[in-house]
Structure formats: structure tokens, C-alpha cells
mmCIF file of C-alpha atoms and ligand atoms in Angstrom:
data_model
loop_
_atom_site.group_PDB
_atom_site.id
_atom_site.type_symbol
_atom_site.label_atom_id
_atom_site.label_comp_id
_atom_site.label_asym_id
_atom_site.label_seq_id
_atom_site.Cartn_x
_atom_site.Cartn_y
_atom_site.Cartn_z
ATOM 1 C CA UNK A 824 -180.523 -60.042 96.260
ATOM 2 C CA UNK A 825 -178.623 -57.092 95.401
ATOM 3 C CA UNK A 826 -174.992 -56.904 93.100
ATOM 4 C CA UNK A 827 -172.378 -58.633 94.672
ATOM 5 C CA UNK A 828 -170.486 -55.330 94.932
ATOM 6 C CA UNK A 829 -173.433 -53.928 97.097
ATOM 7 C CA UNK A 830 -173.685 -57.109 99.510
ATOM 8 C CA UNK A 831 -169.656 -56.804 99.943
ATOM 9 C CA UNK A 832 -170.076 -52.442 100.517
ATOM 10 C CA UNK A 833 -173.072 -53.574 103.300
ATOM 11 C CA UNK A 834 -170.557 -56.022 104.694
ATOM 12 C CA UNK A 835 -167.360 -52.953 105.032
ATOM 13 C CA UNK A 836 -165.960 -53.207 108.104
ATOM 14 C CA UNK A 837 -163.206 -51.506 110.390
ATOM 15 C CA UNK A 838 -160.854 -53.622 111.921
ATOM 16 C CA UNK A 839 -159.316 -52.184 115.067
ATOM 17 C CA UNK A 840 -157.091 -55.802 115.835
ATOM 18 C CA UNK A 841 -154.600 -55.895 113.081
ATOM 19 C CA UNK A 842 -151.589 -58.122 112.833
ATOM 20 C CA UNK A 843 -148.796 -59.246 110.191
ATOM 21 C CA UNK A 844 -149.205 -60.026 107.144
ATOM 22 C CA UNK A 845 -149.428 -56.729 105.539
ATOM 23 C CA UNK A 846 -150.099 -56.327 101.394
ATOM 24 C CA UNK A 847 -147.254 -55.961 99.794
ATOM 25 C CA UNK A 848 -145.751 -56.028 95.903
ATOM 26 C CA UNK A 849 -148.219 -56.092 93.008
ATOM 27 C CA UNK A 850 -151.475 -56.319 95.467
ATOM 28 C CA UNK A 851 -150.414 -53.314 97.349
ATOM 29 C CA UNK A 852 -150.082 -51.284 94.053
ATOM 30 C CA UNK A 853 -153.567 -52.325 92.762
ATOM 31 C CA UNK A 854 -155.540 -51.482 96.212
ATOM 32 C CA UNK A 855 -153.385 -47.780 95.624
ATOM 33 C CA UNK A 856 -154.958 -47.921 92.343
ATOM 34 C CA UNK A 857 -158.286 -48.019 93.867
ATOM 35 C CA UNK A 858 -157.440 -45.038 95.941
ATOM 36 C CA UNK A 859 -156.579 -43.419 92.662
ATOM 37 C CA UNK A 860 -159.889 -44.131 90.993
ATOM 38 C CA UNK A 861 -161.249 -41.446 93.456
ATOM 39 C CA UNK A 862 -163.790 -38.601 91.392
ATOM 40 C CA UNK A 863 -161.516 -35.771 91.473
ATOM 41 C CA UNK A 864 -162.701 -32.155 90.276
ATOM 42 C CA UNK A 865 -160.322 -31.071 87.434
ATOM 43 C CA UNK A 866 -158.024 -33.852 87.932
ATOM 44 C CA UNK A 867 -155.818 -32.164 90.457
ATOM 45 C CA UNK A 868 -154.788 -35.663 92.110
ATOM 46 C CA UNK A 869 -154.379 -33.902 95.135
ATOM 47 C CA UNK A 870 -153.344 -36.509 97.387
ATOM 48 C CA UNK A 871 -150.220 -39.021 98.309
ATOM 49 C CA UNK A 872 -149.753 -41.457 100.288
ATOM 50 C CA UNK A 873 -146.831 -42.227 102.879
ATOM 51 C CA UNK A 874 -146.072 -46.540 103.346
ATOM 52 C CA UNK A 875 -145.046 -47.141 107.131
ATOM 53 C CA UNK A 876 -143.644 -50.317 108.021
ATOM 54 C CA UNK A 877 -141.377 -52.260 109.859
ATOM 55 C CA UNK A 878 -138.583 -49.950 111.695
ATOM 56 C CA UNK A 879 -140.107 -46.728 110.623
ATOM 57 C CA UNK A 880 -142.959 -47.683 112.493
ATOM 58 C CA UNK A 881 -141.050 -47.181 115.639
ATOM 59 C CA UNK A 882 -140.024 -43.955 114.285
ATOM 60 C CA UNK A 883 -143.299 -43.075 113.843
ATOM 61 C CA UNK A 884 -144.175 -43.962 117.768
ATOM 62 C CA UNK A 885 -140.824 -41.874 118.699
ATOM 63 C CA UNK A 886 -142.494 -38.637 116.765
ATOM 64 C CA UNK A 887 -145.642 -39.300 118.305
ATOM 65 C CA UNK A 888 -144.021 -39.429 121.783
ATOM 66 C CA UNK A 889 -141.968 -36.364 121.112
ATOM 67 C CA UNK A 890 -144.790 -34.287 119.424
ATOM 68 C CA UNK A 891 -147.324 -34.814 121.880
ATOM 69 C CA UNK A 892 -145.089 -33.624 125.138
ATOM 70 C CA UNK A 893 -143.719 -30.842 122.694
ATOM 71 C CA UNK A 894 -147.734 -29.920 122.262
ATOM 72 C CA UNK A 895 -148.432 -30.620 126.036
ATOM 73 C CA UNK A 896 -145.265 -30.353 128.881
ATOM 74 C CA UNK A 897 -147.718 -31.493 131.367
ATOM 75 C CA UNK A 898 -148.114 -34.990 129.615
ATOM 76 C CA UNK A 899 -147.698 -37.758 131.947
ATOM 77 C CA UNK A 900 -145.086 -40.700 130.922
ATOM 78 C CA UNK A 901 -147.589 -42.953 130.655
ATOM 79 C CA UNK A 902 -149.419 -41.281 128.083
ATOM 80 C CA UNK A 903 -146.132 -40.510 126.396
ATOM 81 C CA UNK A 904 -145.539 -43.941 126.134
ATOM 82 C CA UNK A 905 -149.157 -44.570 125.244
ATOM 83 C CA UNK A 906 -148.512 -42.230 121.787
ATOM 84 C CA UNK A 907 -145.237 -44.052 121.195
ATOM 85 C CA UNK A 908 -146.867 -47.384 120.945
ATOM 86 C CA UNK A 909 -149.907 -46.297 118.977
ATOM 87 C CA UNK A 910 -147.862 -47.612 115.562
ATOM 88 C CA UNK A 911 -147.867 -50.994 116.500
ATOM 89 C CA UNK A 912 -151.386 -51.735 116.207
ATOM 90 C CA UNK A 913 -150.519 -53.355 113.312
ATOM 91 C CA UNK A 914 -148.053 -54.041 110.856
ATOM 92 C CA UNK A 915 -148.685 -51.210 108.277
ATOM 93 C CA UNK A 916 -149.818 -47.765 108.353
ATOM 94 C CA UNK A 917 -150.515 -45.980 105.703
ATOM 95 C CA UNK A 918 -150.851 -42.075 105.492
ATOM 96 C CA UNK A 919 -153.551 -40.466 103.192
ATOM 97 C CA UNK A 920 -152.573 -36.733 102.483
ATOM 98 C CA UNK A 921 -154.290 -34.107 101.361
ATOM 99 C CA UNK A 922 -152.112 -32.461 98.922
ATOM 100 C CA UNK A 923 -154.482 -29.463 98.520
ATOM 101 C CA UNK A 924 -153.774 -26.753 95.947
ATOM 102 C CA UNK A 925 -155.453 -23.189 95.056
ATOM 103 C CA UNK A 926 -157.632 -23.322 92.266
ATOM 104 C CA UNK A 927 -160.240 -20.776 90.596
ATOM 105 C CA UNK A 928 -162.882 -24.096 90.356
ATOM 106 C CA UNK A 929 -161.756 -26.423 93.404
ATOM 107 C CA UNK A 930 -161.920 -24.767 96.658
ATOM 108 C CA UNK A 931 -160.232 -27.398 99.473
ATOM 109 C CA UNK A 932 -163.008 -28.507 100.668
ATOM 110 C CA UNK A 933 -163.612 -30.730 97.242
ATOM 111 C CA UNK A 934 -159.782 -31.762 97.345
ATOM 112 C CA UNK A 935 -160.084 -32.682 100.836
ATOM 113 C CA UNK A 936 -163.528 -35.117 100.158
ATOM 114 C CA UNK A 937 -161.498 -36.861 97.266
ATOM 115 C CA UNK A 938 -159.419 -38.422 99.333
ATOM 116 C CA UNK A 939 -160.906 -39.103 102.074
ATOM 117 C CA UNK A 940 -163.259 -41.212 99.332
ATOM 118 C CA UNK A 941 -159.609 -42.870 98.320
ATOM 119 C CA UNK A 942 -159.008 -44.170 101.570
ATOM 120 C CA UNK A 943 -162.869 -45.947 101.658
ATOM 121 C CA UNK A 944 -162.051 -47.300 98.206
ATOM 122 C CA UNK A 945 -158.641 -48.675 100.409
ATOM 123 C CA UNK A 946 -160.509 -49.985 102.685
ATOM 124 C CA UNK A 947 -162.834 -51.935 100.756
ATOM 125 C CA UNK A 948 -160.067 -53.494 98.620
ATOM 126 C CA UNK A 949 -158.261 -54.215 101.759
ATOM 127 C CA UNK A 950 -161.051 -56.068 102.888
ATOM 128 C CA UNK A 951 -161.708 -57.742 99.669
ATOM 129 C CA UNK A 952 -158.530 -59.181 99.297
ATOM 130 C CA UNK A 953 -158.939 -60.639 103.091
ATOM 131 C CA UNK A 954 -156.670 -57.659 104.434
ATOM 132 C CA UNK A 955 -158.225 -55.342 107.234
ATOM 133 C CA UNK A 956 -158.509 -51.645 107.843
ATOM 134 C CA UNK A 957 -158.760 -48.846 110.428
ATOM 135 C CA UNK A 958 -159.042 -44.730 109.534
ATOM 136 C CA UNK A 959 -157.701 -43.249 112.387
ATOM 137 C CA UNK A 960 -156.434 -39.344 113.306
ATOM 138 C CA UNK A 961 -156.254 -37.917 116.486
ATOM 139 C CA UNK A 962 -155.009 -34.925 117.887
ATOM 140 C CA UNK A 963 -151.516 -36.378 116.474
ATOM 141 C CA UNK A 964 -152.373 -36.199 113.091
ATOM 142 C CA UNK A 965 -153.197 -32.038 113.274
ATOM 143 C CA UNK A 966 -149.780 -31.828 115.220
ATOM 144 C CA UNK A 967 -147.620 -29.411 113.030
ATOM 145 C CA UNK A 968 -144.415 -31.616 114.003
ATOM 146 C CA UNK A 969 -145.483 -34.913 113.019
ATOM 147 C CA UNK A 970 -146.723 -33.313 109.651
ATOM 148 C CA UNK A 971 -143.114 -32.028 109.341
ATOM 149 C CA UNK A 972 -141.813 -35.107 110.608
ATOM 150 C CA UNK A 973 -143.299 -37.358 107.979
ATOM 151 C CA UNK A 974 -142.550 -34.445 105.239
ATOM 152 C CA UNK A 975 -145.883 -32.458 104.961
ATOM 153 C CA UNK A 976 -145.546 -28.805 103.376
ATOM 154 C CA UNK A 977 -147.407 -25.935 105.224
ATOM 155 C CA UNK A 978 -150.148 -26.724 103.026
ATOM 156 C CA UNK A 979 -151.319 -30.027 103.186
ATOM 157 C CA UNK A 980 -153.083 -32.064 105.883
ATOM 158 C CA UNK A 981 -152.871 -35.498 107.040
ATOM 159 C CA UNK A 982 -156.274 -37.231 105.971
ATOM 160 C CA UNK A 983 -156.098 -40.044 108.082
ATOM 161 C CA UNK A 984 -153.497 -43.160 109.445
ATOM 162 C CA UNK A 985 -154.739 -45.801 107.785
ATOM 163 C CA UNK A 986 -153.788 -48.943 109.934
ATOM 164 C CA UNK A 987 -153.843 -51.956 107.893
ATOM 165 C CA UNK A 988 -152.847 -55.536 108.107
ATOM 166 C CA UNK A 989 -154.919 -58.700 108.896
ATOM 167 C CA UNK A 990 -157.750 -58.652 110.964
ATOM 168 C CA UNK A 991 -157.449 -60.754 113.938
ATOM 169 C CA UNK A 992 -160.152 -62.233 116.013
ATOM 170 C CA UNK A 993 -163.965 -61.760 115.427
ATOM 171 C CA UNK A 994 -164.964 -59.273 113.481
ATOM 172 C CA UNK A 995 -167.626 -56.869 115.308
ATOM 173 C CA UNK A 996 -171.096 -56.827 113.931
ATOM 174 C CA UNK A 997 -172.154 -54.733 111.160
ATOM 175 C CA UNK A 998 -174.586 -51.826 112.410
ATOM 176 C CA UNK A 999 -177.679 -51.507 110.280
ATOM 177 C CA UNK A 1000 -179.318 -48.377 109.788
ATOM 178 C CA UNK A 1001 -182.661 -46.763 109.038
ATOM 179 C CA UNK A 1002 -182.166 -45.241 105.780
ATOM 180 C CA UNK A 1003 -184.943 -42.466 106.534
ATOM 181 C CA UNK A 1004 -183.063 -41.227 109.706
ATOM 182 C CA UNK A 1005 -180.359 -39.664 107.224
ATOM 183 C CA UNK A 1006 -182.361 -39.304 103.839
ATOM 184 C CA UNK A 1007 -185.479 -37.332 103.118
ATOM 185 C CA UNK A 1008 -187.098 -36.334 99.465
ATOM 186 C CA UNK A 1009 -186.809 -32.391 98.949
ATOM 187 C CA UNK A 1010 -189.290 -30.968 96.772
HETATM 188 C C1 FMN B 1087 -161.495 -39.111 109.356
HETATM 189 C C2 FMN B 1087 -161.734 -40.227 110.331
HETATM 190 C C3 FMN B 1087 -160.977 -40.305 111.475
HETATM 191 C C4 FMN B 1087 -161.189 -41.317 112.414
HETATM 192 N N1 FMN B 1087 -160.394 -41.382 113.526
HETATM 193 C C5 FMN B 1087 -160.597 -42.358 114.424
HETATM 194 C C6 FMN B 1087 -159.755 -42.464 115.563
HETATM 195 O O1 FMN B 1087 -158.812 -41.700 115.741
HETATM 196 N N2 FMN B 1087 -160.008 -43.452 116.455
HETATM 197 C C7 FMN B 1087 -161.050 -44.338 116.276
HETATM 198 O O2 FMN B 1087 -161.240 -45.210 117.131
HETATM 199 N N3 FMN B 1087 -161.839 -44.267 115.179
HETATM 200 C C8 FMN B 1087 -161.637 -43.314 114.252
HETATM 201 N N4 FMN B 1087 -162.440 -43.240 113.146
HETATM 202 C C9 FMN B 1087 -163.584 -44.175 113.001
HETATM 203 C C10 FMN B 1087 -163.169 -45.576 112.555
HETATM 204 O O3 FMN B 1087 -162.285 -45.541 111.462
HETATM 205 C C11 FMN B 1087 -164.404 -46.410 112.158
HETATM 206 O O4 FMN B 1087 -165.051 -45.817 111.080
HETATM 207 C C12 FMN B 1087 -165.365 -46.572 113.324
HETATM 208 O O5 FMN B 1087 -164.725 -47.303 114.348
HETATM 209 C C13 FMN B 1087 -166.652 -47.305 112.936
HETATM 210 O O6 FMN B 1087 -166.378 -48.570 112.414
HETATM 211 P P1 FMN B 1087 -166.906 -48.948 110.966
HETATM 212 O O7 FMN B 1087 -166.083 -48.133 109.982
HETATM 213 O O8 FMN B 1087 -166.684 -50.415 110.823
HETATM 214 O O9 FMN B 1087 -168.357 -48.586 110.917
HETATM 215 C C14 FMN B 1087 -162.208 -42.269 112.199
HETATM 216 C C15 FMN B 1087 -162.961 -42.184 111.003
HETATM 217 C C16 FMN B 1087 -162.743 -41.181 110.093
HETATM 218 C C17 FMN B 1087 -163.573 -41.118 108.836
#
């Protein structure tokens, strides 16, 4: 029997059927503290995070909706209407950004990998505090007018949409892997 804190990472799930309640208050604060435990090189803390909820997330869909046919003329109604209702898959949405600087020791790549491991420490915590979790991106989230839309200089990048809430129905089974598939001894 391995550390509790192993069994519970073997156990990490994504939860693609959210629904209300969201975290909120105090608990929301200590799962962003999590994030902010990421290793970061130099302690640049290049990342924030954007809270979606409510109202805004039907401002969200509207940007979506707008954005896409702005990328694409040719976009049908239907999948117009499909972006536009993407935000409410659940009741919170939370987006991880890659605030990415220049520095002499840290090339992007390094920001970039800090916090994407923020939003796994996110979802574990969501998880452990019986909350729910799903990392998702898209062509939406590379669109240059939902970046400026939600506020995103030239520079950074939107790591993810982290939908969160509480998971509804039964959770899919955890996939099991063969550890040698992906890990080999180099001599
Ligand atoms: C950067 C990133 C972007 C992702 N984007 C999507 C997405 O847009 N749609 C989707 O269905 N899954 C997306 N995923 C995968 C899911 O978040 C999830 O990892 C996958 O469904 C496997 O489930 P699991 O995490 O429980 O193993 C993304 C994952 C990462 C790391």
C-alpha cells in the first residue's frame, strides 16, 4: 500500500459532467494556493488566473460565438451556437495563463510547463475537496480575440479553460498503464 497522496494521484480524474456548486471563498483561495506551489525557475510566477462565473459565463459563450465566425465566415449557425454554449458545461471556468516573460535563464518553454503543472495541482485539490475538473483548449483558446477579449497582452497564452464544478454522474474508469511503454533506463 502506497502513501495516501499516491493512491489519491492514481485515482485523478477528469470530469467532463460538471454542475453547480462551484468552490468558492476561503476553499477557492487555498486550491489557487496549490496552483501557486508550482516549481518555478527563478521565481518568475509567470502565470494568472481569470475566475468565470455566473453572467460572465454567457459573455464568455458570446466571445466564443463571435470569435469563431470572425476566424471562419463560413461557420454554420449551428456551430456558432455550439461555441456559445461551450461555457455552460459547468458552473465555473477558470483560465490558467501563461504570463511568459524574456529571461537570460528561463526560455518560455519552462514558464509555459509551470503552469500547466499549476493547473494539475488544481485539479487534484479540486478533486480532493469533492469538486471536479476538466483542462480544456481548443482552437478558441489560440484565437487572438478571445485572448483580447478576456485581457491577454500580445505576449501571453491561454494555458487551458479549466471547467470546474461538481462532478455529476459516474465517474469514468481510471486507465491503467504499463509503466515500461513510457519509461526506459538510459545508460
Ligand atoms: C493542455 C490540454 C488541453 C486539453 N484540451 C482538451 C479539450 O479541448 N477537449 C477535451 O475533451 N479534452 C482536452 N484535454 C484532455 C482532458 O483534460 C483529459 O485529460 C482527458 O479527457 C483524459 O482524462 P483524464 O485526465 O481523466 O485522464 C486537454 C488536456 C490538456 C493537458
Amino acid at each position: 500500500m502506497s502513501h495516501p497522496v499516491t493512491e489519491f494521484l492514481l485515482q485523478r480524474n477528469s470530469f467532463a459532467r460538471l454542475t453547480s456548486p462551484a468552490p468558492e471563498g476561503e476553499l477557492l483561495d487555498t486550491l489557487f494556493q496549490t496552483a501557486l506551489r508550482a516549481p518555478d525557475h527563478a521565481m518568475l510566477r509567470p502565470w494568472r488566473y481569470l475566475v468565470i462565473e455566473g453572467d460572465a459565463l454567457k459573455r464568455l459563450g458570446d466571445l466564443f460565438a463571435s470569435s469563431a465566425l470572425n476566424a471562419d465566415p463560413d461557420l454554420s449557425p449551428a456551430q456558432q451556437e455550439k461555441c456559445r454554449k461551450m461555457p455552460t458545461r459547468a458552473p465555473m471556468i477558470i483560465v490558467a495563463i501563461a504570463s511568459t516573460q524574456e529571461n537570460p535563464k528561463v526560455p518560455e518553454i519552462e514558464q509555459i510547463v509551470s503552469v500547466g503543472v499549476g493547473v494539475g495541482y488544481l485539479l487534484v485539490a479540486l478533486q480532493a475537496e469533492g469538486f471536479g475538473g476538466m483542462w480544456r483548449t481548443g482552437p478558441l483558446a489560440y484565437n487572438p480575440e478571445v485572448k483580447k477579449g478576456l485581457g491577454l497582452t500580445a505576449e501571453e497564452h491561454i494555458a487551458g479553460f479549466l471547467y470546474v464544478g461538481t462532478p455529476e454522474g459516474k465517474p469514468k474508469a481510471v486507465p491503467t498503464h504499463d509503466v515500461n511503454t513510457y519509461v526506459k533506463k538510459w545508460n
